[in-house]
XYZ file of C-alpha atoms in Angstrom:
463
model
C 9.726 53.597 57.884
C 10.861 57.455 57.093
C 14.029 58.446 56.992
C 15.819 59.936 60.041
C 17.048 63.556 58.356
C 16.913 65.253 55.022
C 20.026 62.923 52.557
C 21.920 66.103 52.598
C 21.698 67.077 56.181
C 25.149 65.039 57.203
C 26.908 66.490 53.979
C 25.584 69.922 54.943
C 27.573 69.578 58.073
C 30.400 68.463 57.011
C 30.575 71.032 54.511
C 29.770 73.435 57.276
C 32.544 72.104 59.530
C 35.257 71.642 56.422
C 34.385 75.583 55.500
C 34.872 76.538 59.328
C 38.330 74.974 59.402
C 39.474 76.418 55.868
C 37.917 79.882 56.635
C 40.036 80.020 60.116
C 43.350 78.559 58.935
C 42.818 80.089 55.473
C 42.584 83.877 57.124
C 45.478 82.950 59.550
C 47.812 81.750 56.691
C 46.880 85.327 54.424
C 47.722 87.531 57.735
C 50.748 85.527 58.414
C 51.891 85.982 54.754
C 50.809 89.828 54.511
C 53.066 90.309 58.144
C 56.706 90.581 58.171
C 57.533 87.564 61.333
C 60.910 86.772 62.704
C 63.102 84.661 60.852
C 63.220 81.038 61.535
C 59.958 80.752 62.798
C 58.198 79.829 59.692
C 57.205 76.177 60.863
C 56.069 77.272 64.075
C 53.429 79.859 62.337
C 53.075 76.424 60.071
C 51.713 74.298 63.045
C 49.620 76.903 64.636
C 48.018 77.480 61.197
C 47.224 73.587 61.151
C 46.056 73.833 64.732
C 43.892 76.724 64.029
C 42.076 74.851 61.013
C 41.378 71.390 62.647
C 40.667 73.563 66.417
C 38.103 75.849 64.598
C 35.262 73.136 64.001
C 36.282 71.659 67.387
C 35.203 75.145 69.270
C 31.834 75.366 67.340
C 31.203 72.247 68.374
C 31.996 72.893 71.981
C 29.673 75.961 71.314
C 27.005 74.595 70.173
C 27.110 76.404 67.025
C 26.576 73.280 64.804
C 22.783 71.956 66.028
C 19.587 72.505 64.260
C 19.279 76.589 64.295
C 16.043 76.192 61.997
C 12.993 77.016 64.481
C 16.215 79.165 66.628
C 16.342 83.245 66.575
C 19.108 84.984 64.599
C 20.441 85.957 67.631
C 20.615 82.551 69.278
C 22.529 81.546 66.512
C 25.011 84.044 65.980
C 25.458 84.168 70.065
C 26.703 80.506 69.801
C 29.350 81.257 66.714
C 30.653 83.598 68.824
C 31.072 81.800 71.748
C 32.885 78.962 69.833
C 35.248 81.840 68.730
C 36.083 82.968 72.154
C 36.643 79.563 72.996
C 38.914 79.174 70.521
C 40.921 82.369 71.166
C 41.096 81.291 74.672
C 41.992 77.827 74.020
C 45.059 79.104 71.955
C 46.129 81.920 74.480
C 46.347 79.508 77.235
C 47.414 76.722 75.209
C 50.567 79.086 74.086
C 51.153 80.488 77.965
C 51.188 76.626 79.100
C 53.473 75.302 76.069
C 55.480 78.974 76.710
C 55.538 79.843 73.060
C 53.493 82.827 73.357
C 56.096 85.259 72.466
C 57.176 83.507 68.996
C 54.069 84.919 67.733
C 52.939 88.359 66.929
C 49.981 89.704 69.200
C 49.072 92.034 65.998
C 48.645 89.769 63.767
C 46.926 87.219 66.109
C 44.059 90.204 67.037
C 44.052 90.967 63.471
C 42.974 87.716 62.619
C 40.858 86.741 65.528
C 38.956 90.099 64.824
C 38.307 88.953 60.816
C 37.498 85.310 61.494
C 35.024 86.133 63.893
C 33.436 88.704 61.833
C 33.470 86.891 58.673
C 32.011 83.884 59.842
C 29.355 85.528 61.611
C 28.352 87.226 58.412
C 28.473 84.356 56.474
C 26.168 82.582 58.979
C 23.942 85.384 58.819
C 23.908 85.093 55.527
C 23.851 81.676 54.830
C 20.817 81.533 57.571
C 18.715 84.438 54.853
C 19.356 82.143 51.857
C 17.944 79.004 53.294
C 14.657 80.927 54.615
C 14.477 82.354 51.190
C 14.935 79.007 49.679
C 12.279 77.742 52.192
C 10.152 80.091 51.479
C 10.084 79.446 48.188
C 9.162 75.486 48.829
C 12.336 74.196 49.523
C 14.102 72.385 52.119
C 10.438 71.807 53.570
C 10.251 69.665 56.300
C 6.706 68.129 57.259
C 5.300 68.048 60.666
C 2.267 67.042 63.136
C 0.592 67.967 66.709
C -0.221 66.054 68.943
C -2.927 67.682 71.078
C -5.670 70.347 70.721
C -4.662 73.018 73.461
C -3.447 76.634 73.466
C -0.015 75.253 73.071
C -0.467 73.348 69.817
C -2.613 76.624 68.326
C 0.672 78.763 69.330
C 2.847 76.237 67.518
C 0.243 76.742 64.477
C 0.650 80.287 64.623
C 4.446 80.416 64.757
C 4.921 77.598 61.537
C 1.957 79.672 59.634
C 3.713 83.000 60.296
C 6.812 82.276 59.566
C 7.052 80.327 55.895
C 11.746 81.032 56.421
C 11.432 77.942 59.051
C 10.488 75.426 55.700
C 7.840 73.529 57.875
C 4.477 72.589 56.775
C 1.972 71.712 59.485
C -0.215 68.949 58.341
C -2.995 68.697 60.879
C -3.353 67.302 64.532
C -4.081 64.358 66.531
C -6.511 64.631 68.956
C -8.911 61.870 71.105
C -11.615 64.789 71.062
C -14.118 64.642 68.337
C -14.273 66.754 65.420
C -12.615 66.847 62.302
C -11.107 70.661 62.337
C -10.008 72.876 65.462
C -8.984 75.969 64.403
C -8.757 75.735 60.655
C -5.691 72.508 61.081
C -7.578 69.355 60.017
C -7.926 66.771 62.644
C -5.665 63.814 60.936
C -7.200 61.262 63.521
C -6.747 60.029 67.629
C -3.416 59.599 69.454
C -3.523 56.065 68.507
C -3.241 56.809 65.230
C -0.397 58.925 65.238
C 2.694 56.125 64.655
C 1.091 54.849 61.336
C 0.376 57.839 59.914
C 4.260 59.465 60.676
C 5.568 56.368 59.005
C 2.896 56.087 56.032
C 3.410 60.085 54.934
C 7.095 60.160 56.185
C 6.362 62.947 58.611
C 9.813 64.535 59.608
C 8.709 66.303 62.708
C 5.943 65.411 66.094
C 5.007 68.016 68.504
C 3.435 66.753 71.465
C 1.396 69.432 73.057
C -0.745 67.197 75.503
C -1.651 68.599 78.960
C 1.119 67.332 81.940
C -1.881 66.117 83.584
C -2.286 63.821 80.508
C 1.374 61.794 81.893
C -0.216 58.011 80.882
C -1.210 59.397 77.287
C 2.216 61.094 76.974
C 4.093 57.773 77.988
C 1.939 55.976 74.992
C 2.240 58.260 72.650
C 6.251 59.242 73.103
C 6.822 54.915 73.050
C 4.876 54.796 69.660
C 7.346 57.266 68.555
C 10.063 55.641 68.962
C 9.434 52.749 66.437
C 9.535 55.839 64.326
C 12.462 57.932 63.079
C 10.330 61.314 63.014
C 12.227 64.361 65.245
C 9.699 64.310 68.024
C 9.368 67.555 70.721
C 7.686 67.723 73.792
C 6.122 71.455 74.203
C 3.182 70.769 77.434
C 0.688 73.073 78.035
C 2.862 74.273 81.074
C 4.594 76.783 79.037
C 1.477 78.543 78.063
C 1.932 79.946 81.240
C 3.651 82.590 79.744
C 6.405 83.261 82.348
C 9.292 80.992 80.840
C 12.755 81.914 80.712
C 15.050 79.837 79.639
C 13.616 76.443 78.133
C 17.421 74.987 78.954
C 17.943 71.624 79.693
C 20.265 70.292 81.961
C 21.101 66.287 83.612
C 20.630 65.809 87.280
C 22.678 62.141 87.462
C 20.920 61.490 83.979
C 17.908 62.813 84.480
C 16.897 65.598 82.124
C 15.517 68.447 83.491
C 13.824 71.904 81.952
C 14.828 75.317 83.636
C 11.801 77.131 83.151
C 13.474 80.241 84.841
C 17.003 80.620 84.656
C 19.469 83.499 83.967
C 21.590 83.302 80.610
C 24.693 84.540 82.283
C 26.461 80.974 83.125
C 29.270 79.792 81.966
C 30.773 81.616 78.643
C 28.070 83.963 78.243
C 28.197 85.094 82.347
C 32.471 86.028 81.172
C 31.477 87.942 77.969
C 28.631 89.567 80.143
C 30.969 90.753 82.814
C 33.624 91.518 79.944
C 31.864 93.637 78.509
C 30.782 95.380 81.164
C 34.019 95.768 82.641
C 35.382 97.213 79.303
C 32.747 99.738 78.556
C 32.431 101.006 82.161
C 35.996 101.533 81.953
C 36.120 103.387 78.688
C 32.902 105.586 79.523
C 33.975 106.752 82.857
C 37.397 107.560 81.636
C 35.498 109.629 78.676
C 32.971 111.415 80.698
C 35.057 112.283 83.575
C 35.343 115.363 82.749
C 31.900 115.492 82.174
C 30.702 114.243 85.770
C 33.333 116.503 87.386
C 31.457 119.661 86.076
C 28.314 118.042 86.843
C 29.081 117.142 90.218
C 29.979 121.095 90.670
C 26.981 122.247 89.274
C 24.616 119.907 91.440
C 26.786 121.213 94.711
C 26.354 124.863 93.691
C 22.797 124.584 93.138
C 21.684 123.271 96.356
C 22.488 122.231 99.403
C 23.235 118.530 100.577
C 25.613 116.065 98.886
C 26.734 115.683 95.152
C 25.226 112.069 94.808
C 22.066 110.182 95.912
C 22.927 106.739 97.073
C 19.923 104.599 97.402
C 18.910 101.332 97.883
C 17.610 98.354 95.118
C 17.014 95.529 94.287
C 19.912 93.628 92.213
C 20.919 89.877 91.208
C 18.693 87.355 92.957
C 16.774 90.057 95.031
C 19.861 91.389 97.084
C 19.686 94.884 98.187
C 22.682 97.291 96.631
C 23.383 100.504 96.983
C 22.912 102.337 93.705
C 24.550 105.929 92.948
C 23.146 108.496 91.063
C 23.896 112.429 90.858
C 21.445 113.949 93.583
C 18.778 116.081 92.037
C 16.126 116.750 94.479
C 16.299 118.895 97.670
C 15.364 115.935 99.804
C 17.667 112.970 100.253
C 15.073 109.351 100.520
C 18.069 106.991 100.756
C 16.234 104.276 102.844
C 13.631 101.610 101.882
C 11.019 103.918 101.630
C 10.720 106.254 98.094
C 8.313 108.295 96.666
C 8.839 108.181 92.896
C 9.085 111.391 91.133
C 6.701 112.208 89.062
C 6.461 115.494 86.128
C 6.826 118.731 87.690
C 7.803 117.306 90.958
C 8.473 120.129 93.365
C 11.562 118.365 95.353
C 13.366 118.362 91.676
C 15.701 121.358 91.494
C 16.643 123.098 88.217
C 19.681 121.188 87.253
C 17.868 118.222 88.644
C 14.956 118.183 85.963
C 18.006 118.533 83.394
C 19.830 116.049 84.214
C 16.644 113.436 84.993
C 15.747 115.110 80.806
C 18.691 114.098 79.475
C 19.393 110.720 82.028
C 22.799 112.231 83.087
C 22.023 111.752 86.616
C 22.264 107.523 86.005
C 26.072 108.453 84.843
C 27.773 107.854 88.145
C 25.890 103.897 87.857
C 28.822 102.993 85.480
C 30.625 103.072 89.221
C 28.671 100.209 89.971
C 28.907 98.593 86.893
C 32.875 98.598 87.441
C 32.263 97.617 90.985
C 29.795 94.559 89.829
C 26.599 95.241 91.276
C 25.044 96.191 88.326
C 25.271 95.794 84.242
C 25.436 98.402 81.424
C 22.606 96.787 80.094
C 19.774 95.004 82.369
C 16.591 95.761 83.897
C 16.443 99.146 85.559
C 16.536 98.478 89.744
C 13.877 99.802 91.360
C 13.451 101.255 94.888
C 13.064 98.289 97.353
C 9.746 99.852 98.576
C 8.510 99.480 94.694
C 9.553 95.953 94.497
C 7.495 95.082 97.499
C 4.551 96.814 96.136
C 4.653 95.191 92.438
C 5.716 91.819 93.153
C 2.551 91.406 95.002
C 0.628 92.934 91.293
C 2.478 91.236 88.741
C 2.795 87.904 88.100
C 6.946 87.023 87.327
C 7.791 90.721 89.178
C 10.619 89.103 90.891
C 12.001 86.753 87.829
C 13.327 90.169 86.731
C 16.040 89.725 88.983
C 17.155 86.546 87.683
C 20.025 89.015 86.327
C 22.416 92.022 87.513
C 20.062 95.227 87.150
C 21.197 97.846 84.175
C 22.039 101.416 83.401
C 19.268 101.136 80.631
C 17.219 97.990 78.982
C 15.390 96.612 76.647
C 11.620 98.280 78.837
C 13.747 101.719 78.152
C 14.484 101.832 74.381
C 10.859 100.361 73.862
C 9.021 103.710 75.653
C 9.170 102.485 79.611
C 11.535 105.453 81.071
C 10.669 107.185 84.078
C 7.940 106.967 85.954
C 5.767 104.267 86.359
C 2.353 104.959 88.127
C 0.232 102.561 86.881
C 0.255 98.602 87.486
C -0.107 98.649 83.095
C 2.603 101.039 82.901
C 4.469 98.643 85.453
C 3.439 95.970 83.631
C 4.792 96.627 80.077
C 8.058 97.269 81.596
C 8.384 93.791 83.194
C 7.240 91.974 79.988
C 10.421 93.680 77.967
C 12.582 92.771 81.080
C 11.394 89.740 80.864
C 12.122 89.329 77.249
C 15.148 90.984 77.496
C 16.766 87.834 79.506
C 14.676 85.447 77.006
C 16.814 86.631 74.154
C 19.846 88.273 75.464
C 22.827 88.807 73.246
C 25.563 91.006 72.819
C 24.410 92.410 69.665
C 21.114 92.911 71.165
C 23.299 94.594 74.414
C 24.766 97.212 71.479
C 21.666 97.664 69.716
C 19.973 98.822 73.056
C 23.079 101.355 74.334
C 23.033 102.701 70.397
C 18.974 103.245 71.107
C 20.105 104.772 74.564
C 22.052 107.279 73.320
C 19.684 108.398 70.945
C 16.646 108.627 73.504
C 18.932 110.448 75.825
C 18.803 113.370 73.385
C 15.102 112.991 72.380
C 13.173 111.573 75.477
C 11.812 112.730 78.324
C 12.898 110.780 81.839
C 11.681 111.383 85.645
């Protein structure tokens, strides 16, 4: 019989969780020391420092930020240690407005430290996560797995393992009923039968079972072998070769698992720092470029006739039509369903128009919607509803774009899709980024693509 996990892999969280609570109460205890507080509250800045430290491994928890990140992306993992920390600040914040000790304690101080922890121990994850890939790399912390099953699935999951040595996993073969001995370079290690002696006799530490759904009776037999094993086993069916998942989340209906194969990202936590964050940048931009959009909106007035903005109508969260405002810069005004996409050198463009479609200041007044919560800072871009209806009968998962609120720019944007789109490839490309955008959303990602924004807005043509 092999063993469940690696000897070390309980200590290893432990040590993880013990670190978590003496990095959090440690930083709170130096801040509190470096900060002149009011006198006689010393054991009340005691007991919150205690609270922090045994709270702190509690909120990863919650989070999520303490499973099995080894096969996970960087920014999967770093998106759940930061959602235990906002559940911690929050937790505290309304734990103080309940117990009505709020005001004993400085708000400084508390930011200060809330602002440290969370950066700290989201660069000592990151770093933490590099040493073990380099350590895996080099041969250690290896952990041995098997497919189960022959199909495109099982060759992706052969791909992945081969390309990536930082995940410490070494692929010894496949089961498969099919005859043979190799398929595609992994040695066949014998039938599905076979599968439960060998795990136990070469103490395999992970199964992927990669069978067809059709396959249900051979799944059944092959999962109930398994369990007289202790092998980490993973169901991956050929049904996600279809190449339009999302989400991969699970979820219990009364107890019954369940797999969202499209679903948006924004529930829960993430849908609060989502809107958050939108609310706070939309807030700081417009304030910024007010002045800006005031001497904008005069120059599109005094250089032809008909209103200062363009309000059209899009596509936003679950297909729902919203009215989208941009600064007008054609002569015609196409505000209904119907739109004829500009294209280079398009004669209805005027000559502040083509600058501000150059240099994307025309999307500017959008950031109104963002405040107003029809669309997001960052997101797919919405397109015209007559476009929608015209692609979603082209392009297989069109519409699954739209599993989210619709943004000023996107992942398709930084990655060459701006403008115009007149080709189903062109159309195409821009979907599959969308598409991956909600995959592997993040708020780091979110800043890495309005950093990329701002420099294309300077360098990049747009239409």
């Amino acid at each position: 019989m092999n063993r469940i996990d690696n000897p070390y892999q309980h200590l290893a969280l432990s040590a993880l969780q013990v670190g978590d609570a003496v990095l959090a109460g440690g930083l709170f205890y130096a801040f509190w020391k470096m900060h002149v507080i009011p006198v006689g509250t010393e054991m009340e800045y005691q007991v919150l420092t205690l609270l922090i430290a045994f709270a702190a491994p509690a909120s990863m928890s919650l989070s999520g930020a303490y499973r099995r990140w080894r096969t996970s992306s960087v920014f999967a993992e770093l998106r759940s240690v930061a959602t235990g920390c906002i559940i911690l600040f929050i937790g505290l914040a309304v734990a103080g407005a309940l117990l009505k000790v709020n005001q004993i304690y400085s708000r400084v101080l508390f930011g200060e430290w809330f602002l440290t922890w969370s950066a700290t121990l989201l660069l000592a994850r990151a770093l933490v996560r590099n040493v073990l890939r380099v350590v895996r790399k080099r041969g250690g912390n290896i952990r041995k797995a098997v497919v189960v099953g022959a199909g495109n699935t099982s060759k992706r999951i052969a791909e992945a393992i081969a390309n990536e040595p930082g995940l410490g996993i070494r692929l010894l073969g496949l089961f498969d009923d099919s005859k043979g001995g190799q398929q595609d370079a992994l040695p066949v290690l014998g039938t599905t039968k076979e599968v439960l002696e060998y795990v136990n006799r070469e103490k395999v530490d992970i199964v992927y079972i990669s069978l067809p759904m059709r396959k249900e009776a051979k799944i059944r037999r092959v999962v109930g072998a398994l369990s007289d094993s202790t092998a980490s086993v993973y169901i991956a069916p050929d049904m996600f070769s279809y190449g339009l998942l999302l989400s991969g989340q699970t979820d219990y209906l009364g107890g019954t698992p369940t797999i969202a194969l499209w679903e948006s990202p924004f529930h829960g936590v993430s849908s609060i720092i989502k809107r958050l964050s939108d609310i706070v940048l939309s807030s700081v931009i417009l304030f910024l470029i007010s002045p800006l959009m005031l001497a904008i909106a005069l120059a599109v007035k005094l250089s032809s006739k008909g209103p200062v903005f363009f309000v059209q109508w899009r596509y936003g969260l679950n297909g729902e039509p919203i009215r989208v405002f941009k600064f007008r810069t054609m002569r015609v005004m196409e505000d209904g369903y119907e739109f004829v996409q500009a294209v280079r050198d398009d004669p209805r463009v005027t000559r502040v128009g083509a600058f501000l479609r150059k240099t994307s200041l025309d999307e500017l007044p959008q950031f109104i919607n963002v405040l107003l919560g029809t669309m997001s800072v960052v997101g797919p871009r919405p397109h015209a509803v007559s476009m929608n209806e015209e692609y979603r009968k082209l392009i297989a998962g069109y519409m699954l774009r739209h599993k989210i609120k619709p943004g000023i720019t996107g992942l398709a944007q930084v990655n060459g899709y701006r403008g115009e789109t007149d080709t189903v490839d062109k159309m195409e490309g821009r979907v599959r980024f969308d598409l991956e955008y909600i995959r592997k959303w993040s708020l780091l990602l979110d800043l890495i693509i309005i950093g990329k924004t701002i420099k294309h807005c300077v360098t990049a043509d747009a239409y």
